[in-house]
């Protein structure tokens, strides 16, 4: 199956700083990537759809100025959590879908804001 | 409204005790149903895609089936390493967005 990587796998930062998370499709091109957030014991919550070469589309209730998404190439999307606060601490997961519209997920990034 | 419901929420089995997980869906114009496995602290791992009623797919001890209203994930003679949360999802628009069920947390004891 297709491989999606994320970096970093874990990050701890101070409140007020910004954190960038990278998502890469390693063996296929992805015009569309997705960013999810997952709280303990809960299912995945879609935050935004990242489209290569255009602006991301955000789900209702997700602050686009706090969660900046850039999809600069067919294999890379980045999520920047700006001015992070403790309530932003969560597990962030990206995915990319192949030509069959099957979504493959990255390993996730654990963010802890102190 | 498009919806995906999984049951049970949690399932405890003894090693070798076969069982099934259920995923019920209501969506207009099904364009596939996906099963994923998620281990704690990791992203979901793709298992199967089913596209039409009557379709079945197998992988090791897992077999997924699909009807017009639901999908089943059958686990035959499970092993402790099958312990994980199993998620099903369906696309709900042309853009590829997925609706996920809440998942079934499977625990297999030796």
mmCIF file of C-alpha atoms in Angstrom, chain B residues 31-94:
data_model
loop_
_atom_site.group_PDB
_atom_site.id
_atom_site.type_symbol
_atom_site.label_atom_id
_atom_site.label_comp_id
_atom_site.label_asym_id
_atom_site.label_seq_id
_atom_site.Cartn_x
_atom_site.Cartn_y
_atom_site.Cartn_z
ATOM 1 C CA UNK B 31 -18.822 5.278 -3.338
ATOM 2 C CA UNK B 32 -17.006 2.774 -1.230
ATOM 3 C CA UNK B 33 -16.717 1.669 2.376
ATOM 4 C CA UNK B 34 -13.315 1.580 4.022
ATOM 5 C CA UNK B 35 -12.031 -0.433 6.964
ATOM 6 C CA UNK B 36 -9.003 0.676 8.936
ATOM 7 C CA UNK B 37 -7.114 -0.654 11.919
ATOM 8 C CA UNK B 38 -5.671 1.798 14.431
ATOM 9 C CA UNK B 39 -3.173 0.915 17.125
ATOM 10 C CA UNK B 40 -2.772 3.242 20.141
ATOM 11 C CA UNK B 41 -0.698 6.296 19.315
ATOM 12 C CA UNK B 42 -0.571 5.535 15.594
ATOM 13 C CA UNK B 43 -2.400 6.570 12.468
ATOM 14 C CA UNK B 44 -5.048 4.299 10.939
ATOM 15 C CA UNK B 45 -3.781 1.488 8.733
ATOM 16 C CA UNK B 46 -5.781 0.721 5.596
ATOM 17 C CA UNK B 47 -7.346 -2.743 5.487
ATOM 18 C CA UNK B 48 -10.086 -2.973 2.852
ATOM 19 C CA UNK B 49 -12.269 -1.087 0.438
ATOM 20 C CA UNK B 50 -15.674 -2.498 -0.532
ATOM 21 C CA UNK B 51 -17.685 -0.965 -3.340
ATOM 22 C CA UNK B 52 -20.840 -2.976 -3.909
ATOM 23 C CA UNK B 53 -23.309 -5.140 -1.997
ATOM 24 C CA UNK B 54 -22.216 -8.746 -1.925
ATOM 25 C CA UNK B 55 -18.536 -7.936 -2.202
ATOM 26 C CA UNK B 56 -16.141 -9.694 0.168
ATOM 27 C CA UNK B 57 -12.433 -9.209 0.837
ATOM 28 C CA UNK B 58 -10.046 -11.183 3.004
ATOM 29 C CA UNK B 59 -6.703 -10.589 4.615
ATOM 30 C CA UNK B 60 -5.238 -13.158 6.965
ATOM 31 C CA UNK B 61 -7.797 -13.637 9.760
ATOM 32 C CA UNK B 62 -10.010 -10.767 8.613
ATOM 33 C CA UNK B 63 -12.869 -10.843 6.148
ATOM 34 C CA UNK B 64 -14.982 -7.821 5.264
ATOM 35 C CA UNK B 65 -18.431 -8.069 3.714
ATOM 36 C CA UNK B 66 -20.874 -5.463 2.467
ATOM 37 C CA UNK B 67 -24.653 -5.239 2.161
ATOM 38 C CA UNK B 68 -26.777 -2.276 1.118
ATOM 39 C CA UNK B 69 -27.021 -1.043 4.690
ATOM 40 C CA UNK B 70 -24.053 -2.391 6.599
ATOM 41 C CA UNK B 71 -20.654 -3.985 6.555
ATOM 42 C CA UNK B 72 -19.215 -6.682 8.750
ATOM 43 C CA UNK B 73 -15.629 -7.332 9.678
ATOM 44 C CA UNK B 74 -15.326 -10.985 10.585
ATOM 45 C CA UNK B 75 -12.361 -12.040 12.672
ATOM 46 C CA UNK B 76 -11.590 -15.745 12.568
ATOM 47 C CA UNK B 77 -9.526 -17.327 15.361
ATOM 48 C CA UNK B 78 -8.115 -13.991 16.516
ATOM 49 C CA UNK B 79 -4.711 -13.613 18.117
ATOM 50 C CA UNK B 80 -3.580 -11.053 20.715
ATOM 51 C CA UNK B 81 -1.843 -9.082 17.957
ATOM 52 C CA UNK B 82 -5.250 -8.417 16.405
ATOM 53 C CA UNK B 83 -6.056 -6.173 19.380
ATOM 54 C CA UNK B 84 -6.668 -2.657 18.057
ATOM 55 C CA UNK B 85 -9.440 -0.218 17.266
ATOM 56 C CA UNK B 86 -11.172 -0.962 13.994
ATOM 57 C CA UNK B 87 -12.672 1.968 12.118
ATOM 58 C CA UNK B 88 -15.001 2.042 9.174
ATOM 59 C CA UNK B 89 -15.582 5.075 6.991
ATOM 60 C CA UNK B 90 -17.510 6.155 3.914
ATOM 61 C CA UNK B 91 -16.933 9.082 1.547
ATOM 62 C CA UNK B 92 -19.632 11.712 1.688
ATOM 63 C CA UNK B 93 -18.771 14.001 -1.144
ATOM 64 C CA UNK B 94 -16.838 14.105 -4.393
#
